[in-house]
Each structure stands twice: as structure tokens, then as C-alpha cells.
Coordinates of C-alpha atoms in Angstrom, one line a residue:
Chain A
X234 CA 18.2 6.0 -50.5
X235 CA 16.8 6.5 -53.7
X236 CA 13.5 6.0 -51.8
X237 CA 14.6 9.0 -49.2
X238 CA 15.6 11.3 -52.6
X239 CA 11.7 10.6 -54.2
X240 CA 10.0 11.3 -51.0
X241 CA 11.9 15.1 -50.7
X242 CA 11.1 15.5 -54.2
X243 CA 7.5 14.4 -54.9
X244 CA 6.0 15.2 -51.2
X245 CA 3.9 13.5 -49.0
X246 CA 1.3 12.5 -51.5
X247 CA 3.4 10.1 -53.3
X248 CA 5.2 8.9 -50.3
X249 CA 1.2 7.2 -49.4
X250 CA 1.1 6.1 -52.9
X251 CA 4.2 3.6 -52.4
X252 CA 3.8 3.0 -48.5
X253 CA 6.9 4.4 -47.4
X254 CA 6.3 5.8 -44.5
X255 CA 9.3 5.9 -42.6
X256 CA 9.2 10.4 -42.7
X257 CA 6.2 9.7 -40.7
X258 CA 7.3 7.5 -38.7
X259 CA 10.5 9.3 -37.3
X260 CA 8.7 12.3 -37.1
X261 CA 6.6 11.4 -34.3
X262 CA 9.0 9.1 -32.5
X263 CA 9.8 12.4 -30.3
X264 CA 6.3 13.2 -29.6
X265 CA 5.3 9.3 -29.1
X266 CA 6.3 8.7 -25.3
X267 CA 4.7 12.0 -24.8
X268 CA 1.6 10.9 -26.6
X269 CA 1.7 8.0 -24.7
X270 CA 2.3 9.5 -21.7
X271 CA -0.3 12.8 -21.4
X272 CA -3.4 10.7 -20.6
X273 CA -2.0 9.4 -17.1
X274 CA -0.2 12.8 -16.5
X275 CA -3.4 15.0 -17.6
X276 CA -5.8 12.0 -15.5
X277 CA -3.7 12.4 -12.3
X278 CA -3.0 15.8 -12.5
X279 CA -6.6 17.1 -12.5
X280 CA -8.0 14.1 -10.3
X281 CA -5.1 14.2 -7.3
X282 CA -2.3 16.7 -7.6
X283 CA -4.4 20.0 -8.7
X284 CA -6.6 18.8 -5.9
X285 CA -4.2 17.6 -3.2
X286 CA -1.9 21.2 -4.0
X287 CA -4.8 23.4 -3.7
X288 CA -6.0 22.5 -0.7
X289 CA -2.8 22.4 1.1
X290 CA -2.1 25.8 -0.2
X291 CA -4.9 27.3 1.8
X292 CA -2.0 26.7 5.0
X293 CA -0.3 29.8 2.9
X294 CA -4.1 31.8 1.7
X295 CA -6.8 31.0 4.1
X296 CA -7.9 33.5 3.7
X297 CA -5.2 35.9 2.8
X298 CA -1.5 35.5 2.1
X299 CA 0.3 34.8 5.8
X300 CA 2.6 32.5 7.5
X301 CA 0.4 32.6 10.4
X302 CA -0.9 29.4 10.1
X303 CA 2.4 27.6 10.9
X304 CA 3.8 30.2 13.5
X305 CA 0.7 29.5 15.8
X306 CA 1.7 25.8 15.5
X307 CA 4.2 26.5 18.2
X308 CA 2.0 27.2 21.4
X309 CA -0.4 24.7 19.9
X310 CA -0.1 22.3 23.3
X311 CA -2.5 20.0 21.2
X312 CA -0.8 20.1 17.6
X313 CA 2.2 19.8 19.6
X314 CA 1.3 16.9 21.7
X315 CA 0.0 15.3 19.0
X316 CA 2.6 15.4 16.7
X317 CA 4.5 14.1 19.5
X318 CA 2.5 11.2 20.4
X319 CA 2.8 10.7 16.8
X320 CA 6.1 10.4 16.4
X321 CA 7.0 8.3 19.7
X322 CA 4.4 6.0 18.5
X323 CA 5.8 5.1 15.0
X324 CA 9.7 5.4 16.5
X325 CA 8.2 2.3 19.2
X326 CA 6.6 0.6 16.5
X327 CA 9.5 1.2 13.8
X328 CA 11.7 -0.1 16.8
X329 CA 9.8 -3.3 18.0
X330 CA 9.0 -4.6 13.8
X331 CA 12.4 -4.3 14.0
X332 CA 13.2 -6.1 16.6
X333 CA 10.5 -9.3 15.5
X334 CA 11.5 -8.8 11.7
X335 CA 14.9 -9.6 11.7
X336 CA 15.1 -13.1 13.2
X337 CA 12.1 -13.9 10.3
X338 CA 13.6 -12.5 7.4
X339 CA 17.0 -14.4 9.4
X340 CA 15.3 -17.9 9.5
X341 CA 13.9 -17.5 5.3
X342 CA 17.0 -16.8 4.4
X343 CA 19.0 -19.2 6.4
X344 CA 16.2 -22.1 6.7
X345 CA 15.6 -23.1 3.0
X346 CA 12.9 -26.4 3.9
X347 CA 10.8 -24.0 6.1
X348 CA 10.9 -20.7 3.5
X349 CA 7.8 -21.3 1.7
X350 CA 5.5 -21.4 4.9
X351 CA 7.2 -18.5 6.7
X352 CA 7.0 -16.7 3.6
X353 CA 3.2 -17.2 3.3
X354 CA 2.9 -16.6 7.4
X355 CA 4.4 -13.3 6.6
X356 CA 2.5 -12.4 3.1
X357 CA -0.9 -14.1 4.6
X358 CA -1.6 -10.8 6.7
X359 CA 0.0 -8.4 3.6
X360 CA -2.6 -9.8 1.2
X361 CA -5.1 -9.3 4.3
X362 CA -6.6 -5.7 4.3
X363 CA -5.7 -3.0 7.1
X364 CA -9.5 -2.6 8.2
X365 CA -9.7 -6.3 8.6
X366 CA -7.0 -6.7 10.7
X367 CA -7.8 -3.7 12.9
X368 CA -11.0 -5.8 13.2
X369 CA -9.5 -9.2 14.6
X370 CA -7.0 -6.6 17.6
X371 CA -10.7 -5.2 18.5
X372 CA -11.4 -9.2 19.1
X373 CA -8.1 -10.1 20.2
X374 CA -7.9 -7.3 23.2
X375 CA -10.7 -6.7 24.4
X376 CA -12.5 -6.8 27.7
X377 CA -13.8 -10.4 26.8
X378 CA -11.4 -10.8 23.7
X379 CA -8.8 -13.7 23.8
X380 CA -6.1 -12.5 25.2
X381 CA -8.4 -11.7 28.0
X382 CA -9.4 -14.9 28.3
X383 CA -7.1 -16.5 28.0
X384 CA -5.2 -15.0 30.8
X385 CA -8.2 -15.3 33.5
X386 CA -8.4 -18.6 32.4
X387 CA -4.9 -19.5 33.4
X388 CA -5.2 -17.6 36.4
X389 CA -2.5 -14.6 35.3
X390 CA -5.1 -12.0 36.3
X391 CA -8.5 -12.5 37.9
X392 CA -9.9 -9.6 36.2
X393 CA -10.1 -8.8 32.6
X394 CA -7.4 -6.2 31.4
X395 CA -8.0 -2.7 29.8
X396 CA -5.5 -2.9 27.1
X397 CA -8.2 -1.9 23.8
X398 CA -8.5 1.6 23.4
X399 CA -5.3 2.1 25.0
X400 CA -1.9 3.2 22.8
X401 CA -0.4 -0.2 23.8
X402 CA -3.4 -1.5 21.7
X403 CA -2.7 0.3 19.0
X404 CA 1.3 -0.9 19.2
X405 CA 0.5 -4.1 19.0
X406 CA -2.1 -3.7 16.1
X407 CA 0.5 -1.3 14.2
X408 CA 3.6 -3.7 14.6
X409 CA 1.5 -6.8 13.2
X410 CA 0.4 -4.5 10.3
X411 CA 3.7 -3.1 9.5
X412 CA 5.7 -6.1 10.1
X413 CA 6.1 -7.4 6.9
X414 CA 7.1 -4.9 5.1
X415 CA 10.2 -4.9 8.3
X416 CA 10.5 -8.8 6.7
X417 CA 11.0 -8.3 2.9
X418 CA 13.7 -5.3 2.5
X419 CA 15.6 -7.1 5.3
X420 CA 15.9 -10.6 3.8
X421 CA 16.3 -9.3 0.0
X422 CA 19.7 -7.6 1.7
X423 CA 20.8 -10.9 3.1
X424 CA 19.8 -13.2 0.0
X425 CA 22.1 -11.0 -1.7
X426 CA 25.5 -11.2 0.5
X427 CA 27.9 -14.0 -0.8
X428 CA 27.4 -17.1 1.6
X429 CA 31.1 -17.6 1.2
X430 CA 32.3 -14.9 3.5
X431 CA 30.4 -16.6 6.3
X432 CA 32.0 -19.8 5.1
X433 CA 35.3 -17.8 5.2
X434 CA 34.8 -16.2 8.5
X435 CA 34.1 -19.5 9.7
X436 CA 37.3 -20.9 8.3
X437 CA 40.0 -18.2 10.2
X438 CA 38.2 -19.7 13.7
X439 CA 35.1 -17.1 13.9
X440 CA 31.9 -18.2 16.4
X441 CA 28.9 -18.2 14.2
X442 CA 27.7 -15.5 17.0
X443 CA 31.4 -13.0 15.6
X444 CA 30.7 -14.1 11.9
X445 CA 27.0 -12.8 12.8
X446 CA 28.4 -9.9 14.1
X447 CA 31.2 -9.0 11.6
X448 CA 30.0 -10.0 8.6
X449 CA 26.4 -10.8 8.2
X450 CA 24.8 -7.7 10.2
X451 CA 26.7 -5.4 8.5
X452 CA 26.2 -6.6 5.2
X453 CA 22.6 -6.3 6.1
X454 CA 22.5 -2.7 6.8
X455 CA 21.0 -1.4 3.9
X456 CA 17.8 -3.9 4.0
X457 CA 17.8 -2.7 7.8
X458 CA 17.9 1.1 6.9
X459 CA 15.0 0.3 3.7
X460 CA 12.6 -1.5 6.2
X461 CA 12.6 1.2 9.0
X462 CA 12.3 3.9 6.7
X463 CA 9.5 1.4 5.0
X464 CA 7.9 1.3 8.4
X465 CA 8.4 4.6 9.9
X466 CA 6.9 6.6 6.8
X467 CA 4.0 4.5 6.5
X468 CA 3.5 4.3 10.4
X469 CA 3.4 8.2 10.7
X470 CA 0.4 7.9 8.3
X471 CA -2.0 5.9 10.2
X472 CA -5.2 6.5 10.5
X473 CA -7.6 3.2 10.2
X474 CA -5.7 1.5 12.8
X475 CA -5.4 3.8 16.2
X476 CA -9.0 5.1 15.2
X477 CA -10.5 2.2 15.6
X478 CA -8.3 -0.2 18.5
X479 CA -6.4 2.8 20.3
X480 CA -9.2 4.9 21.7
X481 CA -10.1 8.5 21.7
X482 CA -7.5 10.0 23.6
X483 CA -3.9 9.5 22.1
X484 CA -4.7 10.8 18.4
X485 CA -2.3 10.2 16.0
X486 CA -1.6 13.7 13.5
X487 CA -3.9 11.7 10.7
X488 CA -6.5 11.4 13.2
X489 CA -6.4 15.5 13.8
X490 CA -6.4 16.6 10.6
X491 CA -9.6 13.9 9.9
X492 CA -11.2 15.9 12.7
X493 CA -10.2 19.3 11.7
X494 CA -12.0 18.8 7.9
X495 CA -15.3 17.5 9.7
X496 CA -15.0 20.9 12.0
X497 CA -14.0 22.5 8.1
X498 CA -10.9 24.1 9.9
X499 CA -9.5 23.8 6.3
X500 CA -6.7 26.0 7.1
X501 CA -5.9 24.2 9.7
X502 CA -6.9 20.9 8.5
X503 CA -3.8 21.8 5.5
X504 CA -1.2 23.0 7.7
X505 CA -0.4 20.0 9.6
X506 CA -1.0 18.1 6.3
X507 CA 2.1 19.8 4.9
X508 CA 3.6 19.4 8.2
X509 CA 2.7 15.8 8.0
X510 CA 3.8 15.3 4.7
X511 CA 7.1 17.5 4.8
X512 CA 8.3 14.7 7.8
X513 CA 8.0 11.8 5.7
X514 CA 9.5 13.7 3.2
X515 CA 12.6 15.0 5.5
X516 CA 13.1 10.8 6.3
X517 CA 12.7 9.8 3.1
X518 CA 15.2 12.1 1.9
X519 CA 17.6 11.7 4.6
X520 CA 17.2 8.0 4.5
X521 CA 17.8 7.9 0.6
X522 CA 21.8 9.6 1.1
X523 CA 22.6 5.9 3.1
X524 CA 24.6 3.9 1.1
X525 CA 22.5 1.2 -0.4
X526 CA 19.2 1.6 0.8
X527 CA 17.9 3.4 -3.1
X528 CA 18.8 0.0 -4.5
X529 CA 17.6 -2.3 -1.2
X530 CA 14.3 -0.3 -1.4
X531 CA 13.5 -0.9 -5.4
X532 CA 14.5 -4.6 -5.6
X533 CA 13.0 -5.5 -2.8
X534 CA 9.9 -3.9 -4.2
X535 CA 8.6 -6.8 -6.7
Chain B
X101 CA 24.2 -26.6 21.1
X102 CA 20.8 -27.7 20.3
X103 CA 19.5 -24.8 23.3
X104 CA 21.6 -22.4 20.9
X105 CA 19.5 -24.2 17.5
X106 CA 16.1 -25.0 19.6
X107 CA 15.5 -21.5 21.1
X108 CA 15.9 -18.8 17.9
X109 CA 13.6 -21.2 15.7
X110 CA 10.8 -21.5 18.9
X111 CA 11.4 -17.2 19.2
X112 CA 10.7 -17.0 14.8
X113 CA 7.5 -19.5 15.9
X114 CA 6.4 -17.4 18.4
X115 CA 6.3 -13.7 16.2
X116 CA 5.5 -15.9 12.8
X117 CA 1.8 -16.5 15.6
X118 CA 1.5 -13.2 15.7
X119 CA 1.2 -12.5 12.1
X120 CA -1.4 -15.1 11.6
X121 CA -3.5 -15.3 14.9
X122 CA -5.5 -12.6 14.4
X123 CA -6.1 -13.4 10.3
X124 CA -7.2 -17.1 12.6
X125 CA -9.8 -15.9 15.3
X126 CA -11.9 -13.7 12.7
X127 CA -11.6 -16.7 10.2
X128 CA -12.9 -18.5 13.4
X129 CA -15.0 -16.0 14.8
X130 CA -17.0 -16.1 11.3
X131 CA -18.1 -19.9 12.5
X132 CA -19.5 -18.7 15.4
X133 CA -23.0 -19.4 16.9
X134 CA -23.3 -17.0 18.8
X135 CA -24.7 -13.6 18.6
X136 CA -22.4 -11.4 20.4
X137 CA -18.8 -11.5 19.8
X138 CA -16.8 -14.0 21.9
X139 CA -13.9 -16.2 21.4
X140 CA -13.9 -19.2 21.5
X141 CA -17.1 -19.2 20.5
X142 CA -19.6 -22.0 22.6
X143 CA -20.9 -23.5 19.1
X144 CA -20.8 -23.0 15.3
X145 CA -22.7 -22.3 12.1
X146 CA -23.1 -20.2 9.2
X147 CA -25.7 -17.9 10.8
X148 CA -23.7 -14.4 9.8
X149 CA -22.9 -15.8 6.5
X150 CA -26.6 -15.9 6.3
X151 CA -27.3 -12.7 8.0
X152 CA -25.0 -11.1 5.4
X153 CA -26.0 -12.6 2.6
X154 CA -29.6 -12.0 3.3
X155 CA -28.9 -8.0 3.5
X156 CA -29.3 -5.8 0.6
X157 CA -27.0 -3.7 2.5
X158 CA -24.6 -5.7 2.5
X159 CA -24.5 -7.2 -1.1
X160 CA -25.4 -3.8 -2.1
X161 CA -22.2 -2.3 -1.1
X162 CA -20.2 -5.7 -2.2
X163 CA -21.6 -5.1 -5.6
X164 CA -20.8 -1.4 -5.3
X165 CA -17.1 -2.1 -3.7
X166 CA -16.3 -5.1 -6.9
X167 CA -17.7 -2.3 -9.9
X168 CA -16.0 1.0 -9.0
X169 CA -12.8 -2.5 -8.2
X170 CA -13.3 -3.5 -11.7
X171 CA -13.6 0.1 -13.4
X172 CA -10.3 0.8 -11.6
X173 CA -8.8 -1.6 -13.5
X174 CA -9.2 -0.7 -16.6
X175 CA -8.6 3.2 -16.4
X176 CA -5.4 2.2 -14.2
X177 CA -4.1 -0.5 -16.0
X178 CA -5.2 0.9 -19.9
X179 CA -3.6 4.5 -18.7
X180 CA -1.0 2.8 -16.3
X181 CA 0.5 0.5 -19.0
X182 CA 0.1 3.2 -21.7
X183 CA 2.1 5.9 -19.6
X184 CA 5.1 2.7 -18.5
X185 CA 6.1 2.7 -21.7
X186 CA 6.0 6.2 -23.0
X187 CA 7.8 6.9 -19.7
X188 CA 10.2 4.8 -20.5
X189 CA 11.7 6.3 -23.2
X190 CA 11.5 10.3 -22.4
X191 CA 14.2 12.6 -21.9
X192 CA 16.0 12.1 -18.0
X193 CA 14.6 14.9 -16.9
X194 CA 10.4 15.0 -18.2
X195 CA 11.1 10.9 -17.1
X196 CA 12.4 12.1 -13.4
X197 CA 9.3 14.3 -13.2
X198 CA 6.9 11.8 -14.5
X199 CA 7.8 9.7 -12.4
X200 CA 7.5 11.2 -9.5
X201 CA 3.8 12.8 -10.1
X202 CA 2.8 9.4 -10.8
X203 CA 4.6 7.4 -8.2
X204 CA 3.3 10.3 -5.1
X205 CA 0.7 8.5 -3.8
X206 CA 3.0 6.0 -2.3
X207 CA 4.7 8.6 0.0
X208 CA 2.1 11.0 0.1
X209 CA 0.2 10.2 3.7
X210 CA -3.1 8.6 2.4
X211 CA -5.0 10.8 4.7
X212 CA -3.7 13.9 2.9
X213 CA -4.7 12.3 -0.8
X214 CA -8.2 11.7 0.9
X215 CA -9.2 15.4 2.1
X216 CA -7.3 16.8 -1.1
X217 CA -9.9 14.7 -2.9
X218 CA -12.6 15.4 -1.1
X219 CA -11.7 19.3 -0.8
X220 CA -11.8 19.3 -4.7
X221 CA -15.1 16.6 -5.8
X222 CA -16.6 18.7 -3.2
X223 CA -16.6 21.4 -5.8
X224 CA -17.0 19.1 -8.8
X225 CA -20.2 17.2 -7.5
X226 CA -18.4 14.0 -7.0
X227 CA -19.0 12.9 -4.1
X228 CA -21.1 10.3 -3.3
X229 CA -20.8 9.1 -6.8
X230 CA -19.3 5.7 -8.1
X231 CA -17.7 7.9 -10.2
X232 CA -15.5 9.9 -7.5
X233 CA -14.9 6.9 -6.2
X234 CA -13.6 5.0 -9.5
X235 CA -11.4 8.3 -10.2
X236 CA -9.5 8.9 -6.6
X237 CA -9.3 4.6 -6.4
X238 CA -7.5 5.0 -10.2
X239 CA -5.1 7.7 -8.7
X240 CA -3.2 5.1 -5.5
X241 CA -3.9 2.1 -7.6
X242 CA -2.2 4.0 -10.6
X243 CA 1.4 3.6 -8.9
X244 CA 1.2 -0.4 -8.6
X245 CA 0.6 -0.5 -12.3
X246 CA 3.4 1.5 -13.7
X247 CA 5.5 0.2 -10.7
X248 CA 5.2 -3.6 -12.2
X249 CA 4.7 -2.6 -15.6
X250 CA 8.0 -1.0 -15.8
X251 CA 9.3 -4.0 -13.7
X252 CA 8.5 -6.5 -16.7
X253 CA 9.8 -3.3 -19.6
X254 CA 13.4 -3.3 -17.6
X255 CA 13.7 -7.0 -18.4
X256 CA 12.5 -7.3 -22.5
X257 CA 15.2 -6.3 -25.1
X258 CA 14.8 -3.0 -26.8
X259 CA 16.1 -5.0 -30.2
X260 CA 13.1 -6.9 -30.3
X261 CA 11.0 -3.5 -30.7
X262 CA 13.3 -2.1 -33.4
X263 CA 13.8 -5.4 -34.9
X264 CA 10.2 -5.5 -35.9
X265 CA 10.3 -1.3 -36.7
X266 CA 13.0 -1.9 -39.1
X267 CA 11.0 -4.5 -40.5
X268 CA 8.2 -2.2 -41.5
X269 CA 5.5 -2.8 -38.7
X270 CA 4.7 0.5 -37.6
X271 CA 4.8 1.6 -33.9
X272 CA 1.2 0.7 -32.7
X273 CA 1.5 -3.0 -34.7
X274 CA 4.9 -3.3 -32.4
X275 CA 3.1 -2.6 -29.7
X276 CA 0.6 -4.9 -29.6
X277 CA 2.8 -8.4 -31.8
X278 CA 5.6 -7.5 -29.9
X279 CA 5.9 -5.4 -26.7
X280 CA 2.4 -6.3 -24.9
X281 CA 2.9 -9.8 -25.3
X282 CA 6.7 -9.9 -23.0
X283 CA 5.3 -7.6 -20.8
X284 CA 1.4 -8.9 -20.2
X285 CA 2.5 -10.9 -16.8
X286 CA 4.2 -7.2 -15.7
X287 CA 0.7 -5.7 -16.8
X288 CA -1.6 -8.4 -15.2
X289 CA -0.1 -8.3 -11.6
X290 CA -0.4 -4.4 -11.8
X291 CA -4.1 -5.2 -12.7
X292 CA -4.6 -7.6 -9.9
X293 CA -2.8 -4.7 -7.5
X294 CA -5.5 -1.7 -9.0
X295 CA -8.1 -4.8 -8.2
X296 CA -6.8 -5.1 -4.3
X297 CA -5.8 -1.3 -4.0
X298 CA -9.6 0.0 -4.8
X299 CA -11.1 -3.4 -3.2
X300 CA -9.6 -2.0 0.1
X301 CA -9.7 0.9 -0.3
X302 CA -11.4 3.2 3.2
X303 CA -9.6 6.4 4.0
X304 CA -10.2 7.7 0.8
X305 CA -13.9 6.7 0.6
X306 CA -14.8 7.6 4.6
X307 CA -14.6 10.9 3.2
X308 CA -15.8 10.8 -0.7
X309 CA -18.6 8.1 -0.6
X310 CA -21.2 10.0 1.2
X311 CA -24.4 8.1 1.4
X312 CA -24.9 7.6 -2.5
X313 CA -21.7 5.4 -3.0
X314 CA -21.3 3.3 0.5
X315 CA -18.4 0.5 -0.5
X316 CA -17.9 -2.8 1.5
X317 CA -14.8 -1.7 3.9
X318 CA -17.3 2.0 3.7
X319 CA -20.1 -0.1 5.6
X320 CA -18.0 -2.4 7.3
X321 CA -16.2 0.3 9.5
X322 CA -20.1 2.2 10.1
X323 CA -20.6 -0.9 11.5
X324 CA -18.0 -1.5 13.8
X325 CA -18.5 1.4 15.4
X326 CA -22.5 0.8 16.0
X327 CA -22.7 -2.3 16.9
X328 CA -19.5 -5.7 17.1
X329 CA -21.6 -8.5 15.2
X330 CA -19.7 -11.2 14.3
X331 CA -21.5 -10.3 10.4
X332 CA -18.4 -8.0 9.7
X333 CA -16.2 -10.9 10.9
X334 CA -17.9 -13.4 8.2
X335 CA -17.7 -10.2 5.7
X336 CA -13.9 -10.6 6.6
X337 CA -13.2 -14.0 6.1
X338 CA -14.3 -13.7 2.7
X339 CA -12.6 -10.4 1.5
X340 CA -9.4 -12.3 3.2
X341 CA -10.1 -15.4 1.1
X342 CA -10.9 -12.7 -2.0
X343 CA -7.4 -11.3 -1.5
X344 CA -5.4 -14.0 -0.8
X345 CA -6.6 -16.0 -4.0
X346 CA -6.0 -12.8 -5.5
X347 CA -2.5 -11.6 -4.5
X348 CA -1.6 -16.1 -4.8
X349 CA -2.3 -15.1 -8.7
X350 CA -0.4 -11.8 -8.3
X351 CA 2.7 -13.4 -6.5
X352 CA 2.7 -16.3 -9.5
X353 CA 2.7 -14.1 -12.3
X354 CA 5.5 -12.8 -11.1
X355 CA 7.7 -15.8 -10.6
X356 CA 7.2 -16.1 -14.3
X357 CA 7.6 -12.5 -15.2
X358 CA 10.8 -12.9 -12.9
X359 CA 11.7 -16.3 -14.6

């Protein structure tokens, strides 16, 4: 207490001499967190947020302030086809990933003996770059790829199938790339279900199938929703994979945006970008209102 | 009863094969002796690895990618760790705003980020320079550093820092002697993620690497457009091994951080 009085009377010079630094530290306390965060926030503003925002602004201020770029999209058949194609691809990929991912997640949690192997096989593609995995599907699905050679050898077909450069190739490769994003949140939700609930159900005479349908499946829904959200939103923005294995006939919104930038149609590219971003944000906002999804996303992110 | 048990196991086995097959096939093709892409290879050899190691272009791109990724690790880890520590203590409204800015690259489709950055960097003269790649990749890597450091921070007892302060340690001393050692696993995991993010990144690189700063993924992409010779399989295999080793480290560190 007496030190505090001393400081007030003798001022800063005396404080420094006596080595009492409490007031200095107190006055810095509210500012310090801001000082720590400031370098990163400034960096992100200069090199990311302002560049992206000023690019997006060209959808309304190129060459003058106008909403015409948005209005003209309603009659734009190329845009409407690409947009619906992108949504359709994302939907089918998400549905396929859910169908394939749920059993894997279930076995990851239910078969502890094999869990390390399953986890490794799920994480191996997860850690491999998207470029490499898309290239792998080019090797597999090509005219002389593994799939065609195997089918020819087995006598199922006598002409190589055209799979590469079709929408099917894009969907197969995208499911492969996004499957881990479905498995991990579902497994995380399944792991949190109290096992005594299933025991109680079977103790009361429920068949394994009824237990699964009435206990496990409903309780795993937050994980399913989180997985569906992740896969769908990521699928919306895919660029590399469709460009590599999907051919040029059925392009995605990302590919159309890149094309427009190559032709220096900045206003059109910016308008498409705003729509892509708005679609993603709308889906995320809708899903976050579902019970339990936010929590499942946060815990499975680790 | 046995059918009911064997059938699901077979189904899961098939799905797991679907997951592993492409990666295995690329690795096998990389050891092919054929001059063209064919599966199964007629014979095995290290031919495509020697093509890679003898090519100045491939090696230059590899060094550039490693160098850019290393710089991104330093920049993203430094800025991200400091910011994560700071943000945890900000008032709620500011904290939400700052987190939204920092985490948004995870949500904004990468093509939108890429053309936004290209739009501005072309004017700053950063297209075709390693500096441009480092700045852009740092923005993409930072969310991973901040989330991973955040997870570590959430696990430590705030009273430890308060105790150090009340015993007379300076805030900076407290950070280096108390906080940093406690969150080290989170910082290291974040650094590894930052490295992989930059090393594997292609979409931004397609726009801003120009002809002066061609990264490894960018050179693979260019090569794929003209030829599908097995050199890319060899390069892919090398990058798979590197990524898997690094992510394996991150996984083990993450486990230790959680324990």
C-alpha cells in the first residue's frame, strides 16, 4: 500500500528507481492484447481482406455504381447452367460421401481393434494434396487406365469406356477427396454417444437394427449435419479436380470465374464470386441453426 | 448371423480400398520403366526419379516451394501465435470480429481468394515474385495456426500466468517462460499445417506465380496439360511421402497436446 502512495507522490522517475513496475503493467493491460493481435490483423487486411473486397466491389461499381451485373445474370443461360451444374454436383457428391462415409465412421468407432488401420486409411488421402489425388484419378480412369484395363481383361467390356473428362469422373474424384471430411465429424459424434443407451435398448429387447435406427442414428445427426455442411460447402468451390478430370463440357462455377478473369471480364468474375460466396455463407448460416452442429464442428476440427 | 456381420465388414473394406487405391496406384506408376503411362507397368525401375533429379526446372520449382513454405511457416507462426494469445484476451465484440477476419479464408472459396489477391497483387507488382506467394500463402495458413494455438490455450490454466505476474514477472517474461512452453505442441502443429498449406497450394499459385516464381504444384499442373508422363508420378510420390511424414508428426503432437 505504501508503495502505491509513494508512486503517486514521487512520479514515474521514482517508480523506475525503486523498481516498482505495477502501475506500468496495469496501464498496458487493456492495450496489450490488441497490440499482440494487431500485426496479424493488419497483415490480413492488406494482403487478403482489402484485395478480396475491392475485387468483389467491381460487381457493383464497374464502370459506375450499378446493379445491372446482377440483374443480367437472370437471363444468362451460361451462368444458370453452370450454377445449377455446380449445385447438382455438390449435392450428388455430398450424398455419395454420406452413404460411403457413415459406415466407415461407424466401424471406426465400433471396431476398436481395426480403428488405427481405418484411421490411417482415412487420413492418408486427407494428407495427400488435391493435385496428386486428381492426377491419380486421371491415371485410374483414363482410356488405358487401371479401371478400363481391368474391365477389358475381365471381359466385361470390349471397348475402353470413356470415363475421364466426363462429369462422372469429377464426381468420383471429388467423393474421394471429400470423404474424410464426412467420416471425421460423424465418427466424432458417434464417439460421444453414451454406450449404456444402446445396452439399455437391447436389454429392453430391441434388435440391433432397431437400436441403431432409434438410438444411434438420431444421436449421430449433429455429426451428419456437420459432415454434410463441410462437404457441400467445400464441393461448391472446387476448381482443380473438375478442371483436371472433368473435361471442358460441364464446367463448375469456380472454372467459369477463372475463365472470366483470363478474359479480363472483372465485373462478371466479381459478380459470380459474390454469388458463390453468398451461397456458401447462406448454407453455413442455415446449418449453424441446427442443434449441436456448431459444437460438433468445433470438436472435430482438432 | 454371420452374413449380417461379414457383409458390413466387406462393404467398409471396399470403401477403404476406394480411399487407398489412387495413392497406391500413383506410387506404383512412379516406379514404372515405361516411357508412357500404363498400368500395370511392364517393368519397374527408378527411371522417372532420375528424370526428376536431373531436371533443373523440377529442382528449381522444388526449392522455390520449400523456400516459400519455410518463409510462410516463420511468418504465419509468428503472427498467428501472437495474435491467438492476444485475441483470447480481447473484449468479446472485438474478439468475434478479429476471429471472423482470421478464420474467413477457411470459408471463402479458394478461387475467390485467389482472384482477389491476383487483382491487388498485379497492381503492387507482386505477381511472379516469391514475396507475393509468401504473403498470399501466409493468409491461407494463418487460420490453421490460430485455431491450433487457440486449442492449446484453452487447455491451460490462466492462473499460471496470473501467478507469474503477481510474483513480479514481466508480461513478456511470463509469455516466454510460462505460456509459450505450455502451448508449444499447438504452435508446432500450427507450423506444420502452415508448411503443408503453402507447399501443396495450387489455385492461388496458378494466378500469381507468373513465369518468375513457378512452384512445384504449378509445374506439375503445367506438365499435366501437355503430357501425362510418369515424372509427375515420381514427384507426386515424393510429395506424398513428405506430407505424410509431416502430418504424422502433427498427429502425434496433436495427441500429446490433447493428453
